Structure formats: structure tokens, C-alpha cells
PDB file of C-alpha atoms in Angstrom:
ATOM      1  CA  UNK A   2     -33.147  30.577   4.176  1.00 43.00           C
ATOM      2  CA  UNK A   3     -30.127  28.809   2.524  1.00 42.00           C
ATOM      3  CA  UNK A   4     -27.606  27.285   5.653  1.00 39.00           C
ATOM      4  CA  UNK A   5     -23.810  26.233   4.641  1.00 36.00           C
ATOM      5  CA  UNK A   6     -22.122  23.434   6.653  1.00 37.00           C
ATOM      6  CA  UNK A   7     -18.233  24.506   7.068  1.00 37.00           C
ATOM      7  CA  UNK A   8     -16.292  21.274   8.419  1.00 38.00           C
ATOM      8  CA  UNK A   9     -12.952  23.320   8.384  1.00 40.00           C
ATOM      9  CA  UNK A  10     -10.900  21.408   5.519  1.00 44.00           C
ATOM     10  CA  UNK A  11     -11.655  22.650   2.244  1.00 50.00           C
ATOM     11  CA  UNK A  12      -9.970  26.071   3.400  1.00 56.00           C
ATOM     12  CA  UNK A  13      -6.831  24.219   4.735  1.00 67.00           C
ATOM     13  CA  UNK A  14      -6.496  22.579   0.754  1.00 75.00           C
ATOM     14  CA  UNK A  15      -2.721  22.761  -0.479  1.00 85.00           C
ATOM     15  CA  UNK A  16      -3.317  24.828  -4.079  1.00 89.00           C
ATOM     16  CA  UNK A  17       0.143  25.416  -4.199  1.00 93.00           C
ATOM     17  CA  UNK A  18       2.868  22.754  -5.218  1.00 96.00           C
ATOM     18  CA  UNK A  19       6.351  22.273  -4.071  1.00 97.00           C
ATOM     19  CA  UNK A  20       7.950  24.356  -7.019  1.00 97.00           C
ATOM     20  CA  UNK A  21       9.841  22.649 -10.067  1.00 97.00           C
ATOM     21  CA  UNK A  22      11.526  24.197 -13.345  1.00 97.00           C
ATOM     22  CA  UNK A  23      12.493  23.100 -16.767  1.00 98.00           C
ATOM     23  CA  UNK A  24      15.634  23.402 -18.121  1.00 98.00           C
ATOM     24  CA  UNK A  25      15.749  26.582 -20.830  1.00 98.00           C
ATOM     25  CA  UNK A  26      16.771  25.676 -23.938  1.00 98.00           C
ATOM     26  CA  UNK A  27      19.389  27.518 -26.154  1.00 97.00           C
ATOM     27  CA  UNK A  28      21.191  27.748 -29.409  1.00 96.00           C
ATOM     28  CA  UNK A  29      18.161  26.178 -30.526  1.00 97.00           C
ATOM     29  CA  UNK A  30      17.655  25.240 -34.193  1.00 95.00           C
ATOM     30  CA  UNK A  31      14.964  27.774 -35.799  1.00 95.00           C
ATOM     31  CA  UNK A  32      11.125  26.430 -35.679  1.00 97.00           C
ATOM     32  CA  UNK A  33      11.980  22.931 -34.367  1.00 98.00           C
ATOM     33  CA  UNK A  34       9.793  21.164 -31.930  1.00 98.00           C
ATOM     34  CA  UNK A  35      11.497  20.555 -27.669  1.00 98.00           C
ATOM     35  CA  UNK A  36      10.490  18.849 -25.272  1.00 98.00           C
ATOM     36  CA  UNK A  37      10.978  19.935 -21.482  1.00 98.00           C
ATOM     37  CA  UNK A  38      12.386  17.680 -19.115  1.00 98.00           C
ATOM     38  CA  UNK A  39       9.904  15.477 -16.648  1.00 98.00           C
ATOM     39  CA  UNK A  40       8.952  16.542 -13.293  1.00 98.00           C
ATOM     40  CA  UNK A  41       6.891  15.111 -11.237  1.00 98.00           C
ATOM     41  CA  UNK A  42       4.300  17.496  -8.653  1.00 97.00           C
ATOM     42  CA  UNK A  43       4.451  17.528  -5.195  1.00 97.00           C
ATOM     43  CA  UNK A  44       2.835  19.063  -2.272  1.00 96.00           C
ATOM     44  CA  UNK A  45      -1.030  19.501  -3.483  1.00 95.00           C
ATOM     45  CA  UNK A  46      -3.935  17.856  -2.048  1.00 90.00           C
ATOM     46  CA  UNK A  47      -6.023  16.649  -4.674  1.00 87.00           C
ATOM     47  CA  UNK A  48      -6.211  17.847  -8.328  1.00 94.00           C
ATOM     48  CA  UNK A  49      -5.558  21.514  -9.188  1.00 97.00           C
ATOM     49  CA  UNK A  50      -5.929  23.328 -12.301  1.00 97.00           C
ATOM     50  CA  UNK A  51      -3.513  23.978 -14.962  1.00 98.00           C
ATOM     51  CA  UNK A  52      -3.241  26.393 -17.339  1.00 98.00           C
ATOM     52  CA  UNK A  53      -0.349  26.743 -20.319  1.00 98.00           C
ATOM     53  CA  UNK A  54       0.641  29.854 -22.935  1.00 98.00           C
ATOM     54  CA  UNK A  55       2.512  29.111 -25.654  1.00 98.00           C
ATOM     55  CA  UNK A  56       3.239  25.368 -25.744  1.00 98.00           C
ATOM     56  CA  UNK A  57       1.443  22.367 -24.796  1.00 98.00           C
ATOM     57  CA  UNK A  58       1.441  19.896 -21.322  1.00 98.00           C
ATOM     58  CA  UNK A  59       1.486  16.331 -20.988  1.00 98.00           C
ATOM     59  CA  UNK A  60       0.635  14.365 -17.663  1.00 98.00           C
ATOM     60  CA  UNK A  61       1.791  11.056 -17.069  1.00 98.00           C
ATOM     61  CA  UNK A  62       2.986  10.848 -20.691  1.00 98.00           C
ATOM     62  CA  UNK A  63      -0.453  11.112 -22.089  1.00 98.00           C
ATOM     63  CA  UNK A  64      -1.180  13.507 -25.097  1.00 98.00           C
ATOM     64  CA  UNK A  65      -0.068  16.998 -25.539  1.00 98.00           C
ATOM     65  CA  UNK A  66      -2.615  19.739 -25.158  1.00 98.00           C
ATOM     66  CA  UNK A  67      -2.910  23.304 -24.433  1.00 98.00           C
ATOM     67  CA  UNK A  68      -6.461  23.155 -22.939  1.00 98.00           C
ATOM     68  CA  UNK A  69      -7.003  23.695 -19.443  1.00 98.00           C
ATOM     69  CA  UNK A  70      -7.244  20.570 -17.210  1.00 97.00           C
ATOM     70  CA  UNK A  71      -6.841  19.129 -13.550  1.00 97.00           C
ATOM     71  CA  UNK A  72      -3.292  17.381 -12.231  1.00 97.00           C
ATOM     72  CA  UNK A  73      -2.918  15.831  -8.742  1.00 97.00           C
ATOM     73  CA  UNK A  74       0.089  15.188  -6.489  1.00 96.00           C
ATOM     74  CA  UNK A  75       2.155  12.711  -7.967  1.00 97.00           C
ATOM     75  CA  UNK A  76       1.739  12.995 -11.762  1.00 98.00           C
ATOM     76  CA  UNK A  77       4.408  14.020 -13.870  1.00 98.00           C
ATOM     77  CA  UNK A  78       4.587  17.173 -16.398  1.00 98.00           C
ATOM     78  CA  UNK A  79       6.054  17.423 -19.198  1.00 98.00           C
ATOM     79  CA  UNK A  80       5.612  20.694 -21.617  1.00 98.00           C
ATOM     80  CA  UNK A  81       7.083  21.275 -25.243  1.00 98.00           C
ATOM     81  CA  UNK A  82       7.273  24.430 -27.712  1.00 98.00           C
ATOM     82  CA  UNK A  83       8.266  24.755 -31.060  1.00 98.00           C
ATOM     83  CA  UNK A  84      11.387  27.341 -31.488  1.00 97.00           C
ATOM     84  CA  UNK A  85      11.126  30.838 -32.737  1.00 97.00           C
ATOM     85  CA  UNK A  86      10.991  30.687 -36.738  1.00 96.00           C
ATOM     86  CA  UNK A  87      13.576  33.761 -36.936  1.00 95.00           C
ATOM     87  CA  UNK A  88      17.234  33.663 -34.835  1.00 95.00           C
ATOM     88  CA  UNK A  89      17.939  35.000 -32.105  1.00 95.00           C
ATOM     89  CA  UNK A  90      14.899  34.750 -30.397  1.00 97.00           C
ATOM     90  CA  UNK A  91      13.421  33.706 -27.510  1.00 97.00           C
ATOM     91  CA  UNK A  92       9.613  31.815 -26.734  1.00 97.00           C
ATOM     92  CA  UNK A  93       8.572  31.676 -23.373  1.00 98.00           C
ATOM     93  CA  UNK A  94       5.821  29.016 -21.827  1.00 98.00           C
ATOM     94  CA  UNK A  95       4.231  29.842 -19.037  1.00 98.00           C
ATOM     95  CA  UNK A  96       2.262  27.341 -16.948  1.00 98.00           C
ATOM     96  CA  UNK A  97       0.711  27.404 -14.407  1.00 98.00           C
ATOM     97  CA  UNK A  98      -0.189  24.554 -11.559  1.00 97.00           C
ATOM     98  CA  UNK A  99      -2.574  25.491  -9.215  1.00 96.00           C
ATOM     99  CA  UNK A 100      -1.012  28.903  -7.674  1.00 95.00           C
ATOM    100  CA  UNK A 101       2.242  28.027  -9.070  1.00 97.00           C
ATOM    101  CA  UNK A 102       3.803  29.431 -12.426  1.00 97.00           C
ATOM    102  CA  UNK A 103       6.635  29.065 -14.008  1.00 98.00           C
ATOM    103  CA  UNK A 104       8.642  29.136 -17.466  1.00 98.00           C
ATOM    104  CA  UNK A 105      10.456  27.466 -19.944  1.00 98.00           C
ATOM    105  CA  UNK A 106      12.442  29.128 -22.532  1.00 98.00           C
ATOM    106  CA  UNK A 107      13.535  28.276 -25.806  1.00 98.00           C
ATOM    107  CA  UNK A 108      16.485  30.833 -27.425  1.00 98.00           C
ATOM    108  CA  UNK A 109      17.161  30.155 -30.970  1.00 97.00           C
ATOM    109  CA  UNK A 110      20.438  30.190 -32.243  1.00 95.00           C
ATOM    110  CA  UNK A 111      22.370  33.580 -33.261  1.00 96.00           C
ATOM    111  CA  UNK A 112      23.161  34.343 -36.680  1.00 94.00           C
ATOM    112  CA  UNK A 113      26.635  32.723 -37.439  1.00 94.00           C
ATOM    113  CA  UNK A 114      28.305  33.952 -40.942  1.00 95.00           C
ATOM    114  CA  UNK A 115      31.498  32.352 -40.496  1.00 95.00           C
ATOM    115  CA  UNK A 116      32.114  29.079 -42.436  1.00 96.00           C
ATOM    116  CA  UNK A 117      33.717  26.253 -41.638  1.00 96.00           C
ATOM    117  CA  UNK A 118      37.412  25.950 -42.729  1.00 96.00           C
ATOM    118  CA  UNK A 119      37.380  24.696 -46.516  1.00 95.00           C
ATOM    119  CA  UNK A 120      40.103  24.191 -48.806  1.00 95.00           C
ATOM    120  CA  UNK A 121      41.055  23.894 -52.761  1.00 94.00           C
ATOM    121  CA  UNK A 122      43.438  21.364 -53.544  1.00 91.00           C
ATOM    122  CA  UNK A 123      46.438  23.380 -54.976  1.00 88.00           C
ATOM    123  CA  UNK A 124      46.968  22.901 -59.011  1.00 83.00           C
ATOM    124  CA  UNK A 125      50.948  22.407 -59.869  1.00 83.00           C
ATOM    125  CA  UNK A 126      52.240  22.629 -63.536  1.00 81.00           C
ATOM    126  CA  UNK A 127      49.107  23.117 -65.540  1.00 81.00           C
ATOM    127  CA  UNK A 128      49.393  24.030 -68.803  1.00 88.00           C
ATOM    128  CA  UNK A 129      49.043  27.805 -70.119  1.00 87.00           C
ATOM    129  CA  UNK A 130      46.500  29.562 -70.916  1.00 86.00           C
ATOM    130  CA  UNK A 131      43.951  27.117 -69.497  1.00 91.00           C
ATOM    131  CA  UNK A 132      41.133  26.873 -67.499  1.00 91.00           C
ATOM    132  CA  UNK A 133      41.151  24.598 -63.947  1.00 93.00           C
ATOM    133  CA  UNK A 134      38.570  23.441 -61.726  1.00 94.00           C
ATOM    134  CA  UNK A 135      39.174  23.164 -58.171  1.00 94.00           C
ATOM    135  CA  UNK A 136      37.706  20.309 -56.083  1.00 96.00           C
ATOM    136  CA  UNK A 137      34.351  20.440 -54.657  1.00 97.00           C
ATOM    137  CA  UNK A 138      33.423  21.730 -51.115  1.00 97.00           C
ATOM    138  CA  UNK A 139      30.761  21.868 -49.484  1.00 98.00           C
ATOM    139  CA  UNK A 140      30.378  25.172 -47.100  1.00 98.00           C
ATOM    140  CA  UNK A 141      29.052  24.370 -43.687  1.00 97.00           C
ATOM    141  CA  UNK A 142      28.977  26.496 -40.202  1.00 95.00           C
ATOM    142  CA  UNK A 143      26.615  29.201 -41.289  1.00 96.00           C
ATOM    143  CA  UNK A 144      23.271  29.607 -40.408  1.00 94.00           C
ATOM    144  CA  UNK A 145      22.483  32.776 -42.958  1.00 94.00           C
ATOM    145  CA  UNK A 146      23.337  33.691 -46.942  1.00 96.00           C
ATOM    146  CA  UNK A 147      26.431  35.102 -46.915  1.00 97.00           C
ATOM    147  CA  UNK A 148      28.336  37.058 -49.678  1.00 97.00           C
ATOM    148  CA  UNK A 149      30.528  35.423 -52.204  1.00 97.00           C
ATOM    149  CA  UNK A 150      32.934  36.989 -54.802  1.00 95.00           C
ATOM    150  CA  UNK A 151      35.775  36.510 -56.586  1.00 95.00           C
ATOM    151  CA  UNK A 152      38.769  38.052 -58.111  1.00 92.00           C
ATOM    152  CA  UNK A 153      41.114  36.722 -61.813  1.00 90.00           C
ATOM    153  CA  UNK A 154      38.214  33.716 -61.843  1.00 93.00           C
ATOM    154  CA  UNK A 155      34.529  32.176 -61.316  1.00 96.00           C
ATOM    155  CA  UNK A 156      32.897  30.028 -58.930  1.00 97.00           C
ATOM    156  CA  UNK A 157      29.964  27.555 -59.331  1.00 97.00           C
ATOM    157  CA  UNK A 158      27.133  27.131 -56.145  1.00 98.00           C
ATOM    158  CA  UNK A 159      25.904  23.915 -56.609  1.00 98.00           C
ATOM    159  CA  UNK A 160      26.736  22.431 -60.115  1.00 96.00           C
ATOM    160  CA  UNK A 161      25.326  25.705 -61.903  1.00 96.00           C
ATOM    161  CA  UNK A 162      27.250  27.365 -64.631  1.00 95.00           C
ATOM    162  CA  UNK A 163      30.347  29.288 -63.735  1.00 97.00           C
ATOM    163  CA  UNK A 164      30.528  33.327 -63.110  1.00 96.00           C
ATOM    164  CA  UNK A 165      31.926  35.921 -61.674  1.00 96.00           C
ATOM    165  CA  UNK A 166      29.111  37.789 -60.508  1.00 97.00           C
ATOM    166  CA  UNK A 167      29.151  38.694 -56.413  1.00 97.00           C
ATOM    167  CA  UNK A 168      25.914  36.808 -55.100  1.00 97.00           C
ATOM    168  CA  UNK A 169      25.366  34.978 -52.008  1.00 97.00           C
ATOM    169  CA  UNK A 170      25.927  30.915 -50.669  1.00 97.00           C
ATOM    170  CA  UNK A 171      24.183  29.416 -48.005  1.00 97.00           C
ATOM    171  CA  UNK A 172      25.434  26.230 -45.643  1.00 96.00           C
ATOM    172  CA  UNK A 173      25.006  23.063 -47.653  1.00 97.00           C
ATOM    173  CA  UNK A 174      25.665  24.463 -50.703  1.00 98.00           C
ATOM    174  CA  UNK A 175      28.904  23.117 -52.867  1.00 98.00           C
ATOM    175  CA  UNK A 176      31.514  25.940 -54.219  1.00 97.00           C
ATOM    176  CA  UNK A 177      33.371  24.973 -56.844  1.00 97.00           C
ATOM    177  CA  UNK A 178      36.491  27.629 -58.510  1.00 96.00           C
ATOM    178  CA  UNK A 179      37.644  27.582 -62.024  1.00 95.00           C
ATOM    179  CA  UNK A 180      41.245  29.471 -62.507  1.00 91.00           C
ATOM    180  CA  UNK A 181      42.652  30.339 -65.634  1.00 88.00           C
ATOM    181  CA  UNK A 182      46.340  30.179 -66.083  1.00 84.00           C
ATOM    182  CA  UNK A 183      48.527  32.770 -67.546  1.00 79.00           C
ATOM    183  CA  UNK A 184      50.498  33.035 -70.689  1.00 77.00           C
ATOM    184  CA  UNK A 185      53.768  33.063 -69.442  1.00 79.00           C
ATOM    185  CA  UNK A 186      55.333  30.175 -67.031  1.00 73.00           C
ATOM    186  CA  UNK A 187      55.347  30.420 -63.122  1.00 67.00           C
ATOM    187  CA  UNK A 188      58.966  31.514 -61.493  1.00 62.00           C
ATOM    188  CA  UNK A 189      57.855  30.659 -58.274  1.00 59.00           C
TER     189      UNK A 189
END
């Protein structure tokens, strides 16, 4: 015959902590590591499991894992994710503390194929029938190729040779024009 002693306690245990979230992240960069912000858990007695999808866990600012492991009252938490590797998309972690789950979300940014204002310095009295360079620029405030084209001239990405051709640009890369003028003088 096998006999268990019951005292009364170890059904009263607290599994369930005070609840806590981290802050979602968005307009993330694409496939970039984040790091949650610290919490600290409250309201278990003794350790309780915890469990993560999708990210890692660090206690008291020891190593990341994603294993399984044990945290008691009083530790911190800290998770972190690495962002979607396309835009516009979201990652969720999900952990769970004892009988407690929760999230943290990471939204990378949205595609954006609108540069940044850039100018060409203006060329007065050139000579006819002539071909001008513009200054260089450097195209920023997009996160995708985007078209580029041009009409009565060429354009150079990056130092390469000059055409006409439509093709794309993406941010970071330098656009320079070359103009030819006309045979007859400006009345303007």
C-alpha cells in the first residue's frame, strides 16, 4: 500500500505572477536584433517554469536562451527577437511564466519609395552644344529600388558610365545628371 502525506501548502503555491508586458516595437529596421525592456516578476512563490517561441529570455542579465528553465519572484526578464527579414511584417514572442503569457511584437518598417528632397545645382551660361555634369547626390529616404528615368539627358548611379536607359536606384546610392546644351542661345 503506497500512503501520501498532504500538509495543505503545495496546492495553495502562487503559479501565476502579477502580469507585466514589453513594449512592441515598430517601424523596425528589417532583420535587426531588439531587445525588450526589463521587468522584474512578482507574485510567485518559488521558481516557476518558463517557456519562450520565437526569441530568446534572459534572467537577471545572464545569457540569452530559448530553452526552457525555472525563474522565481524577484528576478528580472528580459526577451529579444530579431525583426522580420521582409517589410511590413510583424514577429511575435510569446512567453510564458508559470500560468502567465504574454507577447512582444516587433513590426518592421513599411515600404517607403519616396526620397528625400535632393537638388542639382543650376548651370548658368554654359557654352553650346556641350555636355554638363550636375553635382553629386546622394538619394536617401527609401527603403526599396525605385524607378529612375530620364528625359533630353543621362544619369550615372554610383560613378558608373552615363545612360539613358530607365533602371532602378536604391537609398545610398549617388545620382549624378549630365545635360547637353543646345545649339542656339537661351532667351530666358
Amino acid at each position: 500500500t503506497v500512503f501520501s502525506v498532504f500538509t495543505g501548502t503545495e496546492n495553495n503555491v502562487d503559479h501565476s505572477p502579477d502580469s507585466f508586458i514589453f513594449t512592441a516595437i515598430t517601424d523596425a529596421p528589417i532583420n535587426t536584433l531588439f531587445s525588450t525592456n526589463i521587468v522584474t516578476v512578482s507574485g510567485i512563490d518559488g521558481g516557476v517554469p518558463i517557456l519562450i517561441e520565437n526569441g530568446q529570455y534572459s534572467i537577471d542579465g545572464a545569457e540569452f536562451t530559448s530553452k526552457a528553465g525555472v525563474i522565481n519572484n524577484g528576478q528580472t526578464l528580459q526577451l529579444r527577437a530579431r525583426s522580420a527579414t521582409e517589410l511590413a511584417n510583424e514577429l511575435t514572442v510569446e512567453v510564458t511564466v508559470g500560468d502567465f503569457t504574454t507577447i512582444f511584437s516587433i513590426t518592421t518598417e513599411a515600404e517607403d519609395d519616396s526620397p528625400a528632397l535632393f537638388l542639382f545645382t543650376d548651370i548658368n551660361g554654359g557654352e553650346l552644344n556641350k555636355a554638363y555634369s550636375t553635382n553629386v547626390v546622394t538619394i536617401s529616404g527609401i527603403n526599396i529600388p525605385v524607378p529612375i528615368g530620364i528625359s533630353n539627358g543621362e544619369f550615372s548611379i554610383d560613378g558608373s558610365g552615363f545612360s539613358s536607359q530607365p533602371t532602378t536606384i536604391v537609398n545610398g546610392q549617388s545620382l549624378t545628371l549630365r545635360l547637353y546644351t543646345g545649339s542656339e542661345p537661351s532667351t530666358d
